[in-house]
Amino acid sequence: MDQNSFIWIGSIGGILLGVLGGMIGTWCSIRNTSGPRERAFMVRTAAVMWFLISLFLLLLYFLAEPWNRLIWIPYAIALTTGIHYCNRRQQAIREAEAANHQGH
């Protein structure tokens, strides 16, 4: 096999492992919710994240230099901000569902 074959095999293998890891992480995040509102929030969050990360990867691949490298800056800011927001929102939903459940 030549070097290009190894590059293609590694690229395809990396993509498959990345998607499989994302699918397992998404499934676990949705499965480990404690109520219907939290589950609905996680499903919406997962759909948005899958879309945005796919968009980022497409831009990374199709944008010309140096834009494909500069796209990392807004991605890093949006990702960290989004994770922080989603964690706080999920915790608030979890607390509201627990309080609602205790009230009944």
mmCIF file of C-alpha atoms in Angstrom:
data_model
loop_
_atom_site.group_PDB
_atom_site.id
_atom_site.type_symbol
_atom_site.label_atom_id
_atom_site.label_comp_id
_atom_site.label_asym_id
_atom_site.label_seq_id
_atom_site.Cartn_x
_atom_site.Cartn_y
_atom_site.Cartn_z
ATOM 1 C CA MET A 1 0.000 0.000 0.000
ATOM 2 C CA ASP A 2 1.170 3.474 -0.755
ATOM 3 C CA GLN A 3 1.076 6.482 1.576
ATOM 4 C CA ASN A 4 -2.197 7.830 0.115
ATOM 5 C CA SER A 5 -3.978 4.579 0.987
ATOM 6 C CA PHE A 6 -2.918 4.910 4.610
ATOM 7 C CA ILE A 7 -4.085 8.530 4.668
ATOM 8 C CA TRP A 8 -7.507 7.554 3.305
ATOM 9 C CA ILE A 9 -7.862 4.642 5.718
ATOM 10 C CA GLY A 10 -6.870 6.877 8.646
ATOM 11 C CA SER A 11 -9.208 9.648 7.549
ATOM 12 C CA ILE A 12 -12.202 7.379 7.121
ATOM 13 C CA GLY A 13 -11.411 5.516 10.342
ATOM 14 C CA GLY A 14 -11.079 8.793 12.245
ATOM 15 C CA ILE A 15 -14.390 10.065 10.905
ATOM 16 C CA LEU A 16 -16.156 6.817 11.801
ATOM 17 C CA LEU A 17 -14.691 6.760 15.310
ATOM 18 C CA GLY A 18 -15.599 10.426 15.831
ATOM 19 C CA VAL A 19 -19.195 9.925 14.717
ATOM 20 C CA LEU A 20 -19.520 6.731 16.787
ATOM 21 C CA GLY A 21 -18.172 8.538 19.856
ATOM 22 C CA GLY A 22 -20.606 11.403 19.267
ATOM 23 C CA MET A 23 -23.510 8.995 18.919
ATOM 24 C CA ILE A 24 -22.614 7.174 22.134
ATOM 25 C CA GLY A 25 -22.169 10.467 23.999
ATOM 26 C CA THR A 26 -25.507 11.763 22.695
ATOM 27 C CA TRP A 27 -27.291 8.547 23.654
ATOM 28 C CA CYS A 28 -25.781 8.597 27.173
ATOM 29 C CA SER A 29 -26.653 12.275 27.677
ATOM 30 C CA ILE A 30 -30.281 11.672 26.728
ATOM 31 C CA ARG A 31 -30.546 8.377 28.618
ATOM 32 C CA ASN A 32 -29.186 9.858 31.862
ATOM 33 C CA THR A 33 -31.828 12.559 32.176
ATOM 34 C CA SER A 34 -34.197 12.503 35.123
ATOM 35 C CA GLY A 35 -37.426 13.836 33.700
ATOM 36 C CA PRO A 36 -39.384 14.669 30.555
ATOM 37 C CA ARG A 37 -38.439 18.381 30.414
ATOM 38 C CA GLU A 38 -34.761 17.586 30.883
ATOM 39 C CA ARG A 39 -34.934 14.848 28.241
ATOM 40 C CA ALA A 40 -36.609 17.200 25.737
ATOM 41 C CA PHE A 41 -33.952 19.834 26.466
ATOM 42 C CA MET A 42 -31.148 17.317 25.890
ATOM 43 C CA VAL A 43 -32.685 16.122 22.601
ATOM 44 C CA ARG A 44 -32.919 19.738 21.344
ATOM 45 C CA THR A 45 -29.399 20.493 22.586
ATOM 46 C CA ALA A 46 -27.987 17.387 20.900
ATOM 47 C CA ALA A 47 -29.644 18.273 17.587
ATOM 48 C CA VAL A 48 -28.274 21.824 17.693
ATOM 49 C CA MET A 49 -24.787 20.628 18.655
ATOM 50 C CA TRP A 50 -24.698 17.994 15.896
ATOM 51 C CA PHE A 51 -25.694 20.659 13.367
ATOM 52 C CA LEU A 52 -23.201 23.273 14.584
ATOM 53 C CA ILE A 53 -20.263 20.885 14.885
ATOM 54 C CA SER A 54 -21.019 19.503 11.396
ATOM 55 C CA LEU A 55 -21.110 23.072 10.066
ATOM 56 C CA PHE A 56 -17.779 23.811 11.751
ATOM 57 C CA LEU A 57 -16.176 20.717 10.214
ATOM 58 C CA LEU A 58 -17.497 21.586 6.756
ATOM 59 C CA LEU A 59 -16.153 25.134 7.069
ATOM 60 C CA LEU A 60 -12.834 23.795 8.317
ATOM 61 C CA TYR A 61 -12.582 21.576 5.246
ATOM 62 C CA PHE A 62 -13.901 23.925 2.555
ATOM 63 C CA LEU A 63 -12.602 27.347 3.622
ATOM 64 C CA ALA A 64 -9.303 28.480 2.155
ATOM 65 C CA GLU A 65 -6.230 29.341 4.202
ATOM 66 C CA PRO A 66 -6.078 31.205 6.604
ATOM 67 C CA TRP A 67 -9.854 31.252 7.158
ATOM 68 C CA ASN A 68 -10.029 27.547 7.870
ATOM 69 C CA ARG A 69 -7.612 28.057 10.759
ATOM 70 C CA LEU A 70 -9.285 31.237 12.002
ATOM 71 C CA ILE A 71 -12.644 29.443 12.264
ATOM 72 C CA TRP A 72 -11.253 27.775 15.401
ATOM 73 C CA ILE A 73 -11.537 31.073 17.326
ATOM 74 C CA PRO A 74 -15.327 31.502 17.158
ATOM 75 C CA TYR A 75 -15.757 27.727 17.457
ATOM 76 C CA ALA A 76 -13.812 27.589 20.732
ATOM 77 C CA ILE A 77 -15.681 30.584 22.148
ATOM 78 C CA ALA A 78 -19.096 29.268 21.068
ATOM 79 C CA LEU A 79 -18.370 25.741 22.303
ATOM 80 C CA THR A 80 -17.217 26.766 25.784
ATOM 81 C CA THR A 81 -20.039 29.296 26.144
ATOM 82 C CA GLY A 82 -22.598 26.769 24.888
ATOM 83 C CA ILE A 83 -21.408 24.039 27.243
ATOM 84 C CA HIS A 84 -21.533 26.435 30.204
ATOM 85 C CA TYR A 85 -25.057 27.609 29.285
ATOM 86 C CA CYS A 86 -26.369 24.078 28.664
ATOM 87 C CA ASN A 87 -24.970 22.756 31.956
ATOM 88 C CA ARG A 88 -26.589 25.605 33.917
ATOM 89 C CA ARG A 89 -29.887 25.205 32.053
ATOM 90 C CA GLN A 90 -29.925 21.431 32.538
ATOM 91 C CA GLN A 91 -29.274 21.838 36.266
ATOM 92 C CA ALA A 92 -32.086 24.415 36.559
ATOM 93 C CA ILE A 93 -34.505 22.059 34.770
ATOM 94 C CA ARG A 94 -33.417 19.167 36.989
ATOM 95 C CA GLU A 95 -33.991 21.246 40.143
ATOM 96 C CA ALA A 96 -37.396 22.466 38.905
ATOM 97 C CA GLU A 97 -38.484 18.913 38.076
ATOM 98 C CA ALA A 98 -37.329 17.677 41.509
ATOM 99 C CA ALA A 99 -39.207 20.488 43.285
ATOM 100 C CA ASN A 100 -42.299 19.831 41.164
ATOM 101 C CA HIS A 101 -42.099 16.119 41.936
ATOM 102 C CA GLN A 102 -41.799 16.765 45.698
ATOM 103 C CA GLY A 103 -44.808 19.081 45.575
ATOM 104 C CA HIS A 104 -47.095 16.266 44.436
#
